[in-house]
mmCIF file of C-alpha atoms in Angstrom:
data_model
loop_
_atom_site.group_PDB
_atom_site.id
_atom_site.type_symbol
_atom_site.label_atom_id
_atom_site.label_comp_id
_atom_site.label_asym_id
_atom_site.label_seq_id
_atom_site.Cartn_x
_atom_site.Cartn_y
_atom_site.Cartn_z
ATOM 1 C CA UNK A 254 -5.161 45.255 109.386
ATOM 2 C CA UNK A 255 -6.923 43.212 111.801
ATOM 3 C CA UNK A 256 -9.768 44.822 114.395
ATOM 4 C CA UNK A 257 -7.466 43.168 116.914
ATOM 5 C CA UNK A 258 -6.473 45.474 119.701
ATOM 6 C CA UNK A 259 -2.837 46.837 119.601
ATOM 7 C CA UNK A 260 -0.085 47.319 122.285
ATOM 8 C CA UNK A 261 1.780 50.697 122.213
ATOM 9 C CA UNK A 262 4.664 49.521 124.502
ATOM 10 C CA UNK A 263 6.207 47.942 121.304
ATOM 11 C CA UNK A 264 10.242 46.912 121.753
ATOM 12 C CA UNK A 265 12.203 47.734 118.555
ATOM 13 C CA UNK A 266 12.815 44.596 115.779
ATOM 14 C CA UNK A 267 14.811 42.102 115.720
ATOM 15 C CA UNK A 268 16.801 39.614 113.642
ATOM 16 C CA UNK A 269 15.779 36.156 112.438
ATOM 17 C CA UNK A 270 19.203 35.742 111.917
ATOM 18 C CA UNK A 271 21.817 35.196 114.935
ATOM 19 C CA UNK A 272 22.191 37.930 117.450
ATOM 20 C CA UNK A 273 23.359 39.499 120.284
ATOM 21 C CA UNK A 274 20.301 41.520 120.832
ATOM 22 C CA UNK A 275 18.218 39.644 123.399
ATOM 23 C CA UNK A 276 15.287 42.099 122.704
ATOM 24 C CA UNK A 277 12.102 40.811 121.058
ATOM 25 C CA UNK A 278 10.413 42.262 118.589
ATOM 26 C CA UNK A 279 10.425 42.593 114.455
ATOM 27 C CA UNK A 280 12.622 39.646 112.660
ATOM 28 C CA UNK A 281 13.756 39.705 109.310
ATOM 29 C CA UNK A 282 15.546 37.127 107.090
ATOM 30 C CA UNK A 283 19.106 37.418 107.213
ATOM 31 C CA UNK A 284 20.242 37.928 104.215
ATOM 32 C CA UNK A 285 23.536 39.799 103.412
ATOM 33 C CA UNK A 286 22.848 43.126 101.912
ATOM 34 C CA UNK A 287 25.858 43.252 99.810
ATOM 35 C CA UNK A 288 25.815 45.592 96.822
ATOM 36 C CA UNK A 289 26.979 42.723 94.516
ATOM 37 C CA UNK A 290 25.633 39.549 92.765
ATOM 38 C CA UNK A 291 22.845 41.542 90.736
ATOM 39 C CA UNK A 292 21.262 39.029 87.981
ATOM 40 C CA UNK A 293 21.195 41.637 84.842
ATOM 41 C CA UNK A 294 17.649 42.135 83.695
ATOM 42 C CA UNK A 295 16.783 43.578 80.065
ATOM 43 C CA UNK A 296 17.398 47.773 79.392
ATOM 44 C CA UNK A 297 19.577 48.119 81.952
ATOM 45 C CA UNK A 298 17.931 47.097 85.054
ATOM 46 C CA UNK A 299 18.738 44.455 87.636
ATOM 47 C CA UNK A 300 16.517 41.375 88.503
ATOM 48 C CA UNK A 301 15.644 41.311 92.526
ATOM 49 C CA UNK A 302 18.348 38.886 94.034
ATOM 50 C CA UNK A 303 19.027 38.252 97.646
ATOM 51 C CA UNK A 304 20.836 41.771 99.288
ATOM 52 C CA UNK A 305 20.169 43.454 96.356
ATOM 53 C CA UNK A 306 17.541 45.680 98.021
ATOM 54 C CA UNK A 307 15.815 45.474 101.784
ATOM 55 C CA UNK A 308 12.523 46.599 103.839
ATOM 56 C CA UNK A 309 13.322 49.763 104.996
ATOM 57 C CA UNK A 310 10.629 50.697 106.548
ATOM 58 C CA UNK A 311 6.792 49.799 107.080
ATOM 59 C CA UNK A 312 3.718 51.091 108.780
ATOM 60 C CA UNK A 313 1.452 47.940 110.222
ATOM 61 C CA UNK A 314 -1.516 50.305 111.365
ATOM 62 C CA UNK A 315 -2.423 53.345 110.151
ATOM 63 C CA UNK A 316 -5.930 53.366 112.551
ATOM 64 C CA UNK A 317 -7.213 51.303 114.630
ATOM 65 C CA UNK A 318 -9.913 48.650 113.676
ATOM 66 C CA UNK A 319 -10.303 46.610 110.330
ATOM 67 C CA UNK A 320 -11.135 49.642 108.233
ATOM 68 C CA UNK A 321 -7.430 50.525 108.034
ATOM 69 C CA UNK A 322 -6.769 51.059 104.114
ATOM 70 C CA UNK A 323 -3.185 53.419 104.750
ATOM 71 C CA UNK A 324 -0.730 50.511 105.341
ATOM 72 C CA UNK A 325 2.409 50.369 103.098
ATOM 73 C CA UNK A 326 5.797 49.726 103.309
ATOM 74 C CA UNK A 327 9.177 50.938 101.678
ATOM 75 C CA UNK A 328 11.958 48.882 99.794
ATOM 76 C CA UNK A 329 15.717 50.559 99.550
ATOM 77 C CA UNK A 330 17.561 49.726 96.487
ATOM 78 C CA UNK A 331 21.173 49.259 98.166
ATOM 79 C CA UNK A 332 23.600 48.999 94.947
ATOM 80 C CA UNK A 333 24.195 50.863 91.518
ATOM 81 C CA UNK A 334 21.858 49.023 89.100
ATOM 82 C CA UNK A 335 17.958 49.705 89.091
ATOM 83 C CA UNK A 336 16.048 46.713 90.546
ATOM 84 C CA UNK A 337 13.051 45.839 88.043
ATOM 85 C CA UNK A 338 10.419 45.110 90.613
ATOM 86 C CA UNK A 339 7.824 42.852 87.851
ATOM 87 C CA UNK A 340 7.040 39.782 88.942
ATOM 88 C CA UNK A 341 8.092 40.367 92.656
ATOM 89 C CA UNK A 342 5.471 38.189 94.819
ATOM 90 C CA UNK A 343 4.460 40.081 97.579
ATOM 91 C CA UNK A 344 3.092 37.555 100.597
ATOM 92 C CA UNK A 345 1.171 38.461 103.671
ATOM 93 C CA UNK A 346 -0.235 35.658 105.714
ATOM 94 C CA UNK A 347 -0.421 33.391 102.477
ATOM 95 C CA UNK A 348 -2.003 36.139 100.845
ATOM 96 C CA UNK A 349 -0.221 37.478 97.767
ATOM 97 C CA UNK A 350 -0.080 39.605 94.883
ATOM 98 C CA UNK A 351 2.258 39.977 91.899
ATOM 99 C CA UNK A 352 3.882 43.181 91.134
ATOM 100 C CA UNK A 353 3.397 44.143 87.991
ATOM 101 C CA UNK A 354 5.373 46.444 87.236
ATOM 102 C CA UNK A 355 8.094 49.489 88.873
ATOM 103 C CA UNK A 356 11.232 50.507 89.269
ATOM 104 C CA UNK A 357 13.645 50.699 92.441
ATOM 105 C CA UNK A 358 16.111 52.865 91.057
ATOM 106 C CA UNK A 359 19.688 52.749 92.206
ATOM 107 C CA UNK A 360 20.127 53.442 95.724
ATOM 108 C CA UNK A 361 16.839 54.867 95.601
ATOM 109 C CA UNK A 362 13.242 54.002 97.319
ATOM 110 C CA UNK A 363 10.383 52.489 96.727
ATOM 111 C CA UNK A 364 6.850 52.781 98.574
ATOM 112 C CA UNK A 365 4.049 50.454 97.920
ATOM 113 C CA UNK A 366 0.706 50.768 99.787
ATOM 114 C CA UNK A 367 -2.545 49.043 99.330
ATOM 115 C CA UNK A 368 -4.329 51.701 97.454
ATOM 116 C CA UNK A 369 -3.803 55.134 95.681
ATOM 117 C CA UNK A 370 -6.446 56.582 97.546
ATOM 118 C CA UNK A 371 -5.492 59.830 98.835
ATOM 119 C CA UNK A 372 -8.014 59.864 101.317
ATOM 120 C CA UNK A 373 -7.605 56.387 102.368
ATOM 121 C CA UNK A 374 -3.694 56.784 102.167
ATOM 122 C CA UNK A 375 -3.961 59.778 104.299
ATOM 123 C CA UNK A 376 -2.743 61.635 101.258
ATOM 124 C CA UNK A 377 0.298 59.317 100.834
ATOM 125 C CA UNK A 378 1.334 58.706 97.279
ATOM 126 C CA UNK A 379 3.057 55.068 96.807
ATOM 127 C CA UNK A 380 4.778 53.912 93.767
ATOM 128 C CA UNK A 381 2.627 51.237 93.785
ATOM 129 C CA UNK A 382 -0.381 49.981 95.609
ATOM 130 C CA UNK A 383 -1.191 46.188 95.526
ATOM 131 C CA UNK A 384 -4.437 45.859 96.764
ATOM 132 C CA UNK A 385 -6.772 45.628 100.035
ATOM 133 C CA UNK A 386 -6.877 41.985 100.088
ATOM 134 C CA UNK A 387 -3.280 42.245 101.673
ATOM 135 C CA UNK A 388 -3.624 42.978 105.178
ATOM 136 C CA UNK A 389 -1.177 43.153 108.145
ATOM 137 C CA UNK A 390 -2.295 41.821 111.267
ATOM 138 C CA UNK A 391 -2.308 44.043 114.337
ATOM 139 C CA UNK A 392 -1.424 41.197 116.390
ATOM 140 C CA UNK A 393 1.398 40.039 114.550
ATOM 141 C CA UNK A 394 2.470 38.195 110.959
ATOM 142 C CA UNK A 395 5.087 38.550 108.532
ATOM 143 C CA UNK A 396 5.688 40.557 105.271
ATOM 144 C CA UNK A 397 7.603 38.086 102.565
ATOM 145 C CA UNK A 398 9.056 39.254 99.296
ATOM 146 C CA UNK A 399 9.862 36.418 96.282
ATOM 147 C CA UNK A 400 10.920 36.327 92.958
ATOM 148 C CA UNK A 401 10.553 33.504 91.108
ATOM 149 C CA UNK A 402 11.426 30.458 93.670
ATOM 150 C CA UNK A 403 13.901 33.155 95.636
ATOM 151 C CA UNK A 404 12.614 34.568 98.939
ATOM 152 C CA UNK A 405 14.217 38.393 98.627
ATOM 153 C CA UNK A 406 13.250 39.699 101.976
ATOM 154 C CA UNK A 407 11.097 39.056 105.088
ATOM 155 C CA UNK A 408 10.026 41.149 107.751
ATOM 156 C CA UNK A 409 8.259 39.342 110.987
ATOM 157 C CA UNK A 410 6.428 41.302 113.642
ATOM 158 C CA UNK A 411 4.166 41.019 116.966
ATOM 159 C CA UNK A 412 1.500 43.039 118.485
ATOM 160 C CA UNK A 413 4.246 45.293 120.629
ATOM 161 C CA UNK A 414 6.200 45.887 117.521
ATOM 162 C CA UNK A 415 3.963 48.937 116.339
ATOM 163 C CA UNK A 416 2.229 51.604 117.510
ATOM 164 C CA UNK A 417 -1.144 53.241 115.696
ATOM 165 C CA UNK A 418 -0.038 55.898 113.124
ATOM 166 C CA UNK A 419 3.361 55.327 113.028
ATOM 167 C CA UNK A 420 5.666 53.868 111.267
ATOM 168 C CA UNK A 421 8.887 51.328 111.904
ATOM 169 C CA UNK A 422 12.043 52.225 110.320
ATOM 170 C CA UNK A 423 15.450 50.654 109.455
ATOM 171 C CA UNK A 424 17.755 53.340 111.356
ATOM 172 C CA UNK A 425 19.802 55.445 108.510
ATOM 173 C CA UNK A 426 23.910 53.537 107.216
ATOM 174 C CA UNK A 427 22.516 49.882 108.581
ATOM 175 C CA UNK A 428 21.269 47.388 106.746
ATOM 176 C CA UNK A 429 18.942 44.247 107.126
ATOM 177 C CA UNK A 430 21.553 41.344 107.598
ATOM 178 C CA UNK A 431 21.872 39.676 110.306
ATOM 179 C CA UNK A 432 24.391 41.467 112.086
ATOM 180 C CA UNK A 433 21.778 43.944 112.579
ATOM 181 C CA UNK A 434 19.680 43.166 115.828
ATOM 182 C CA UNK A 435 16.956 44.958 117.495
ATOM 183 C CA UNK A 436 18.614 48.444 117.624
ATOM 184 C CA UNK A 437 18.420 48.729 114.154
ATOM 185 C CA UNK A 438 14.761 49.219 113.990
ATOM 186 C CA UNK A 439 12.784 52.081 115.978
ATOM 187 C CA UNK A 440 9.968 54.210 115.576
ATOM 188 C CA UNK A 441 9.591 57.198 113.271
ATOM 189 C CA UNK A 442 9.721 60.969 114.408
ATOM 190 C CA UNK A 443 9.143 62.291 111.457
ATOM 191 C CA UNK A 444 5.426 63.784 110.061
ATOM 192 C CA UNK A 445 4.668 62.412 106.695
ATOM 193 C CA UNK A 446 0.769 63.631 106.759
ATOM 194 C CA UNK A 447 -1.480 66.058 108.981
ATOM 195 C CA UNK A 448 -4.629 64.563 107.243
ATOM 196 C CA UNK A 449 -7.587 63.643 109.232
ATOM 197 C CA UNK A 450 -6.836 61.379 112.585
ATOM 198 C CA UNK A 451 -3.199 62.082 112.389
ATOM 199 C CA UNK A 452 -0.381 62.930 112.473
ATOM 200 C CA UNK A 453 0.847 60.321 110.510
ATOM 201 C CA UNK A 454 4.519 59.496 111.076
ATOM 202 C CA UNK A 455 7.350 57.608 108.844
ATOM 203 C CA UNK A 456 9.787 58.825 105.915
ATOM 204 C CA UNK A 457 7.912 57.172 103.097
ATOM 205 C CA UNK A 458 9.941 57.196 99.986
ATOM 206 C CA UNK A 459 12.542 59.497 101.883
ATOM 207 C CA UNK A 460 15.809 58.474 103.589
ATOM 208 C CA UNK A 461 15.356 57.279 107.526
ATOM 209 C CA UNK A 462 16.299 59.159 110.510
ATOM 210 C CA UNK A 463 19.118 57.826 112.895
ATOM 211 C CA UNK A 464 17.396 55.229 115.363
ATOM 212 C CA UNK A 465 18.085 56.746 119.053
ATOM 213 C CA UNK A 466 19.599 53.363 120.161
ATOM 214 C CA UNK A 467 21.747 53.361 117.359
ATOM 215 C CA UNK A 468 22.827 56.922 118.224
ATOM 216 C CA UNK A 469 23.593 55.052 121.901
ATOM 217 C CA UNK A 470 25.582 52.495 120.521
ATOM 218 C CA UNK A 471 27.783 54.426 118.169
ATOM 219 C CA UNK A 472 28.533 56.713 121.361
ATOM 220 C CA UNK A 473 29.222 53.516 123.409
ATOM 221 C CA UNK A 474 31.594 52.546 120.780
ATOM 222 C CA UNK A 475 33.396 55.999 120.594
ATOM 223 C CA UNK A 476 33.857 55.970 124.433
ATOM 224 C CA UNK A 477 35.507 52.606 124.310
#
């Protein structure tokens, strides 16, 4: 994380794809998040392929300033085959790393921070941690997920897209196409850790809550 200073106000995410959500906010790639169209790896797993699994959640700043070492993010694994996660390329500000190794199982989650730390991780456990020299800027920048010359996923976000602490989740039955605007994203309610300078908030490796605005539209839609 950058030693930038942060806006709390932050607007929910929104979709790099087209949309009728004129909010600003988080982007991601607009990819169809179909269940289908899995490349079949060796034992049983599934190679990553485009909708085969999304960003389901992420925490840009776990503290303020540039000693931050408790970002991380979670994937979501949305069909029936286990997603063998080697030699996904993991790209932050043209910074990456290559996973190497771990398993998304099917349907399941998968949280990858930048260190196993406890104490730096705020006693988070990740499936995988992939290093301090990936950073996510306070002020904005984007998370991109490859494999091979495929880009998987992206996430894109601003400096009123997060707030200290806490993190920004995909709301619970959507997905990360691009018929999924800004109320698809929204802040977490849920406490994750009580360590030291918390609480820290987000579902890490646990299924998301119901995004209020979602909640809003669904009742819209009911009413109509």
């Amino acid at each position: 994380v950058d030693a930038g200073p942060m806006t709390d106000a932050g607007p929910g995410m929104t979709d790099a794809g087209p949309m009728t959500d004129a909010g600003p906010g988080m982007t991601d790639a607009g990819h169809d998040a179909g269940g289908g169209g899995f490349d079949a790896g060796g034992g049983g797993t599934c190679m990553p392929t485009v909708g085969s699994f999304e960003i389901s959640e992420i925490l840009i700043a776990s503290q303020t300033g540039s000693a931050d070492r408790g970002e991380w993010f979670e994937l979501h694994n949305l069909g029936t085959c286990p997603i063998d996660l080697n030699g996904l390329v993991i790209d932050v500000g043209g910074v990456t790393h290559t996973v190497a190794s771990g398993l998304l199982t099917a349907g399941g989650f998968f949280v990858l921070a930048q260190t196993n730390d406890m104490v730096a991780n705020h006693e988070l456990g990740p499936d995988y941690a992939y290093g301090e020299a990936i950073r996510f800027g306070n002020s904005g920048g984007s998370l991109i997920l490859t494999h091979g010359a495929t880009e998987i996923a992206r996430l894109t976000w601003t400096s009123t897209d997060h707030r200290t602490g806490r993190s920004r989740q995909l709301s619970r039955g959507t997905s990360m196409p691009s018929s999924v605007g800004a109320a698809g994203f929204c802040d977490s309610t849920d406490v994750y850790s009580t360590a030291v300078g918390g609480p820290y908030l987000g579902t890490p490796g646990m299924v998301n809550a119901v995004c209020p605005r979602t909640l809003e539209a669904q009742a819209a839609s009911a009413a109509t």
